[in-house]
Short mmCIF file of C-alpha atoms in Angstrom, two decimals:
data_model
loop_
_atom_site.label_atom_id
_atom_site.label_comp_id
_atom_site.label_asym_id
_atom_site.label_seq_id
_atom_site.Cartn_x
_atom_site.Cartn_y
_atom_site.Cartn_z
CA GLY A 1 0.01 0.05 -0.04
CA VAL A 2 0.85 3.57 -0.57
CA PHE A 3 0.28 6.14 2.16
CA HIS A 4 -2.11 8.95 0.97
CA PRO A 5 -1.62 12.08 3.14
CA LYS A 6 -4.94 13.61 2.22
CA ILE A 7 -7.06 10.89 3.49
CA ASN A 8 -4.49 9.95 6.15
CA ASN A 9 -4.61 6.19 5.08
CA TYR A 10 -3.14 3.85 2.64
CA LYS A 11 -4.17 3.19 -0.88
CA TRP A 12 -3.65 -0.13 -2.65
CA LEU A 13 -2.13 0.25 -6.17
CA LEU A 14 -1.60 -2.19 -8.99
CA VAL A 15 1.53 -1.30 -10.90
CA ASN A 16 2.21 -2.45 -14.53
CA ALA A 17 5.62 -1.55 -15.74
CA THR A 18 7.35 -2.16 -19.18
CA PRO A 19 10.96 -1.35 -19.64
CA GLU A 20 12.43 -0.01 -22.88
CA PHE A 21 16.02 -0.74 -23.84
CA ASP A 22 18.37 1.26 -26.11
CA GLY A 23 20.53 -0.83 -28.57
CA ASN A 24 22.69 -3.40 -26.85
CA ASN A 25 22.49 -1.95 -23.40
CA ASP A 26 21.28 -4.36 -20.90
CA MET A 27 19.96 -1.63 -18.64
CA PRO A 28 16.61 -0.02 -19.72
CA TYR A 29 16.81 3.74 -20.35
CA ARG A 30 13.23 4.26 -19.36
CA VAL A 31 10.10 2.45 -18.04
CA TYR A 32 6.56 2.91 -18.95
CA ALA A 33 4.23 2.40 -15.89
CA THR A 34 0.52 2.43 -15.20
CA PHE A 35 -1.00 2.67 -11.64
CA THR A 36 -4.43 1.30 -10.90
CA ASP A 37 -6.16 2.07 -7.66
CA ILE A 38 -7.28 -1.36 -6.35
CA THR A 39 -8.14 -0.16 -2.71
CA GLU A 40 -11.92 -1.11 -2.87
CA ARG A 41 -11.07 -4.53 -4.29
CA LYS A 42 -8.43 -5.10 -1.62
CA ILE A 43 -11.07 -4.02 1.06
CA TYR A 44 -13.57 -6.38 -0.26
CA GLU A 45 -11.01 -9.23 -0.37
CA GLU A 46 -10.06 -8.65 3.31
CA LYS A 47 -13.83 -8.74 4.40
CA ILE A 48 -14.34 -11.91 2.34
CA LYS A 49 -11.19 -13.48 4.19
CA GLU A 50 -12.60 -12.28 7.48
CA GLN A 51 -15.95 -13.88 6.78
CA LYS A 52 -14.25 -17.04 5.67
CA ASP A 53 -12.12 -17.27 8.73
CA PHE A 54 -15.05 -16.62 10.99
CA LEU A 55 -17.10 -19.39 9.26
CA GLU A 56 -14.20 -21.64 9.63
CA THR A 57 -13.62 -20.94 13.27
CA LEU A 58 -17.47 -21.29 13.83
CA MET A 59 -17.53 -24.65 12.00
CA GLN A 60 -14.45 -26.02 13.98
CA THR A 61 -16.11 -24.98 17.22
CA ILE A 62 -19.43 -26.65 16.69
CA PRO A 63 -19.31 -29.93 18.64
CA ASN A 64 -21.36 -31.88 16.02
CA PRO A 65 -19.59 -33.46 13.20
CA ILE A 66 -19.73 -31.45 9.98
CA PHE A 67 -18.54 -32.49 6.35
CA TYR A 68 -18.94 -31.19 2.95
CA LYS A 69 -18.43 -33.00 -0.47
CA ASP A 70 -18.17 -32.07 -4.11
CA LYS A 71 -20.83 -33.05 -6.74
CA ASN A 72 -18.83 -36.26 -7.15
CA GLY A 73 -19.17 -37.29 -3.58
CA VAL A 74 -15.63 -36.48 -2.62
CA TYR A 75 -14.83 -34.89 0.82
CA THR A 76 -13.66 -31.39 0.49
CA GLY A 77 -13.59 -30.49 4.09
CA CYS A 78 -14.84 -31.21 7.65
CA ASN A 79 -14.51 -29.96 11.21
CA LYS A 80 -12.60 -31.40 14.16
CA ALA A 81 -15.62 -33.08 15.50
CA PHE A 82 -15.99 -35.07 12.25
CA VAL A 83 -12.34 -36.06 12.40
CA ASP A 84 -12.73 -37.23 16.02
CA PHE A 85 -15.95 -39.19 15.12
CA ILE A 86 -14.41 -40.95 12.15
CA GLY A 87 -11.12 -41.46 13.95
CA GLN A 88 -8.94 -40.56 10.95
CA PRO A 89 -6.74 -37.50 10.34
CA VAL A 90 -8.20 -34.84 8.05
CA GLU A 91 -5.64 -35.71 5.30
CA ASN A 92 -7.23 -39.18 5.09
CA ILE A 93 -10.58 -37.72 4.61
CA VAL A 94 -10.29 -34.80 2.24
CA GLY A 95 -10.03 -36.05 -1.38
CA LYS A 96 -11.62 -39.28 -0.53
CA SER A 97 -15.08 -40.77 -0.91
CA VAL A 98 -17.25 -42.39 1.69
CA PHE A 99 -16.27 -45.70 0.37
CA ASP A 100 -12.66 -45.06 1.49
CA ILE A 101 -13.52 -44.28 5.14
CA ALA A 102 -16.66 -46.45 5.89
CA PRO A 103 -17.53 -50.13 5.69
CA THR A 104 -18.79 -51.06 2.25
CA GLU A 105 -22.37 -52.00 3.46
CA LEU A 106 -22.67 -48.58 5.18
CA ALA A 107 -20.93 -46.65 2.46
CA SER A 108 -23.46 -47.93 -0.10
CA LYS A 109 -26.44 -46.67 1.98
CA TYR A 110 -24.72 -43.13 2.56
CA HIS A 111 -23.92 -42.91 -1.24
CA GLU A 112 -27.36 -43.80 -2.22
CA ARG A 113 -28.80 -40.97 -0.04
CA ASP A 114 -26.18 -38.57 -1.51
CA LEU A 115 -27.44 -39.55 -5.06
CA GLU A 116 -31.04 -38.76 -4.02
CA LEU A 117 -30.00 -35.36 -2.73
CA PHE A 118 -28.13 -34.63 -5.93
CA GLU A 119 -31.11 -35.47 -7.95
CA ASN A 120 -33.78 -33.74 -5.90
CA LYS A 121 -31.46 -30.76 -4.78
CA LYS A 122 -33.51 -30.64 -1.45
CA ARG A 123 -32.62 -30.85 2.08
CA GLN A 124 -32.21 -34.29 3.71
CA LYS A 125 -32.92 -35.38 7.17
CA TYR A 126 -33.04 -38.96 8.24
CA GLU A 127 -31.82 -41.43 10.99
CA CYS A 128 -29.10 -43.98 10.25
CA MET A 129 -26.76 -46.28 11.97
CA VAL A 130 -23.01 -45.50 11.74
CA LYS A 131 -19.78 -46.83 13.13
CA ASN A 132 -17.53 -44.36 15.08
CA SER A 133 -13.83 -44.34 15.64
CA ASN A 134 -14.32 -47.20 18.21
CA ASP A 135 -16.05 -49.31 15.62
CA ALA A 136 -19.14 -48.94 17.82
CA GLU A 137 -22.52 -48.66 16.19
CA ARG A 138 -24.23 -45.27 16.86
CA ASP A 139 -27.61 -44.16 16.13
CA VAL A 140 -27.44 -40.66 14.38
CA ILE A 141 -29.45 -38.04 12.45
CA PHE A 142 -27.93 -36.90 9.13
CA ASP A 143 -29.03 -33.36 8.13
CA LYS A 144 -27.75 -32.55 4.79
CA ALA A 145 -28.28 -29.80 2.27
CA PRO A 146 -27.15 -28.95 -1.30
CA LEU A 147 -24.56 -26.28 -2.12
CA PHE A 148 -24.84 -24.05 -5.15
CA ASP A 149 -22.58 -21.40 -6.74
CA THR A 150 -23.61 -17.98 -7.64
CA SER A 151 -25.20 -19.14 -11.04
CA GLY A 152 -27.31 -21.76 -9.22
CA THR A 153 -25.31 -24.77 -10.39
CA LEU A 154 -25.08 -27.61 -7.75
CA THR A 155 -21.45 -27.89 -6.56
CA GLY A 156 -21.72 -30.28 -3.68
CA ILE A 157 -23.44 -30.99 -0.22
CA ILE A 158 -22.90 -30.07 3.36
CA GLY A 159 -23.88 -32.41 6.33
CA VAL A 160 -24.28 -32.36 10.00
CA ILE A 161 -24.32 -35.44 12.11
CA THR A 162 -26.10 -35.58 15.50
CA ASP A 163 -25.56 -38.54 17.69
CA ILE A 164 -28.81 -39.67 19.35
CA THR A 165 -27.68 -43.03 20.76
CA ASP A 166 -28.11 -41.99 24.35
CA ARG A 167 -31.38 -40.39 23.65
CA LYS A 168 -32.71 -43.50 22.04
CA ARG A 169 -31.60 -45.59 24.99
CA ALA A 170 -33.28 -43.28 27.32
CA GLU A 171 -36.49 -43.30 25.24
CA ASN A 172 -36.38 -47.22 25.23
CA GLU A 173 -35.86 -47.32 28.97
CA ILE A 174 -38.88 -44.97 29.42
CA ILE A 175 -40.93 -47.31 27.12
CA GLN A 176 -39.85 -50.43 29.10
CA ASN A 177 -40.59 -48.93 32.45
CA SER A 178 -44.02 -47.83 31.24
CA GLU A 179 -44.68 -51.35 30.07
CA ARG A 180 -43.60 -52.81 33.31
CA LEU A 181 -45.92 -50.52 35.24
CA LYS A 182 -48.78 -51.41 33.08
CA ALA A 183 -47.96 -55.14 33.56
CA ILE A 184 -48.06 -54.80 37.30
CA LEU A 185 -51.25 -52.77 37.18
CA ARG A 186 -52.80 -55.57 35.21
CA ILE A 187 -51.72 -58.22 37.60
CA PHE A 188 -53.09 -56.29 40.50
CA GLU A 189 -56.39 -55.78 38.63
CA TYR A 190 -56.60 -59.43 37.47
CA LYS A 191 -59.20 -61.66 39.29
CA PRO A 192 -57.80 -65.13 39.45
CA GLU A 193 -59.70 -68.12 40.03
CA SER A 194 -56.82 -69.63 42.04
CA VAL A 195 -53.27 -69.01 43.15
CA THR A 196 -51.99 -71.08 40.14
CA ASP A 197 -54.19 -68.96 37.78
CA LEU A 198 -52.69 -65.86 39.22
CA LEU A 199 -49.04 -67.18 39.02
CA ASP A 200 -49.69 -68.22 35.37
CA PHE A 201 -51.03 -64.74 34.53
CA ALA A 202 -48.00 -62.95 36.24
CA LEU A 203 -45.57 -65.25 34.37
CA HIS A 204 -47.20 -64.47 31.00
CA GLU A 205 -46.92 -60.67 31.73
CA ALA A 206 -43.31 -61.06 32.82
CA ILE A 207 -42.39 -62.97 29.71
CA ALA A 208 -44.13 -60.46 27.54
CA ILE A 209 -42.33 -57.36 28.97
CA THR A 210 -38.88 -59.07 29.10
CA SER A 211 -39.18 -60.63 25.55
CA SER A 212 -38.17 -63.90 27.19
CA LYS A 213 -38.93 -67.20 25.53
CA TYR A 214 -39.18 -69.14 28.82
CA GLY A 215 -39.80 -68.46 32.52
CA PHE A 216 -40.80 -70.07 35.76
CA ILE A 217 -42.15 -68.89 39.14
CA HIS A 218 -41.26 -70.90 42.26
CA HIS A 219 -44.12 -70.94 44.77
CA TYR A 220 -44.76 -72.58 48.20
CA ASP A 221 -47.66 -72.32 50.45
CA CYS A 222 -46.54 -70.29 53.47
CA LEU A 223 -49.45 -71.68 55.51
CA LEU A 224 -48.11 -75.22 55.25
CA TYR A 225 -44.59 -74.31 56.15
CA THR A 226 -43.85 -74.65 59.87
CA SER A 227 -40.73 -73.49 61.65
CA PRO A 228 -38.63 -76.31 63.19
CA SER A 229 -38.48 -76.36 67.08
CA PRO A 230 -35.33 -75.41 68.84
CA ARG A 231 -34.68 -79.09 69.68
CA ASP A 232 -34.98 -79.83 66.01
CA ARG A 233 -32.66 -77.05 64.95
CA THR A 234 -30.13 -78.29 67.49
CA ARG A 235 -30.45 -81.78 66.23
CA SER A 236 -29.87 -80.73 62.73
CA ARG A 237 -26.61 -79.15 63.52
CA MET A 238 -25.30 -82.33 65.21
CA PRO A 239 -23.02 -84.67 63.23
CA SER A 240 -24.55 -87.95 62.28
#
């Protein structure tokens, strides 16, 4: 930049210079030069860079795994959370396809959904099973959207992954606890014809809520059970 005293600031100039030589002299004897004020362009470029840096910092700070691909399904970038989730360094992700970083059976499913997005050019949101860096299966939600350039041409996709494994487990536990409570209420409300009838009904309810194939209930009649006398207890401890 060149300092401009009238505005007390710097101006950016683009200088184009062409030397002119005289005879066999290696040194030019004059130079033709043009100066173009590119200050506004430089300011615009700096703002674009600031916005890009801000978005990159924001993306890297978001705890959800984020990735983006080109229209051929090749990864062009991701955030740290995605790197940690996949368990591979970023250089092993960028420039690769989903078939390079995921098991074949899962990669085929991911690729099929990408093709649907490329064709429909609409946002996608769906649940799916993935394997993380520990090779553990996780329930996640994929939220993906198409990317377009200024002319409206599809250039790729961006996606966000939300791990809902713990939420799904909690939901299942709530459902199971609710079913257990309903089973207990049904047992209390049941009007059996006999003790055996009540036990059979309770066993049926227990098998149903535990998804078991077999079960048994041990029952004894407490009215027929008599406590041994002190003499009998002493005798039972004596060696024979």
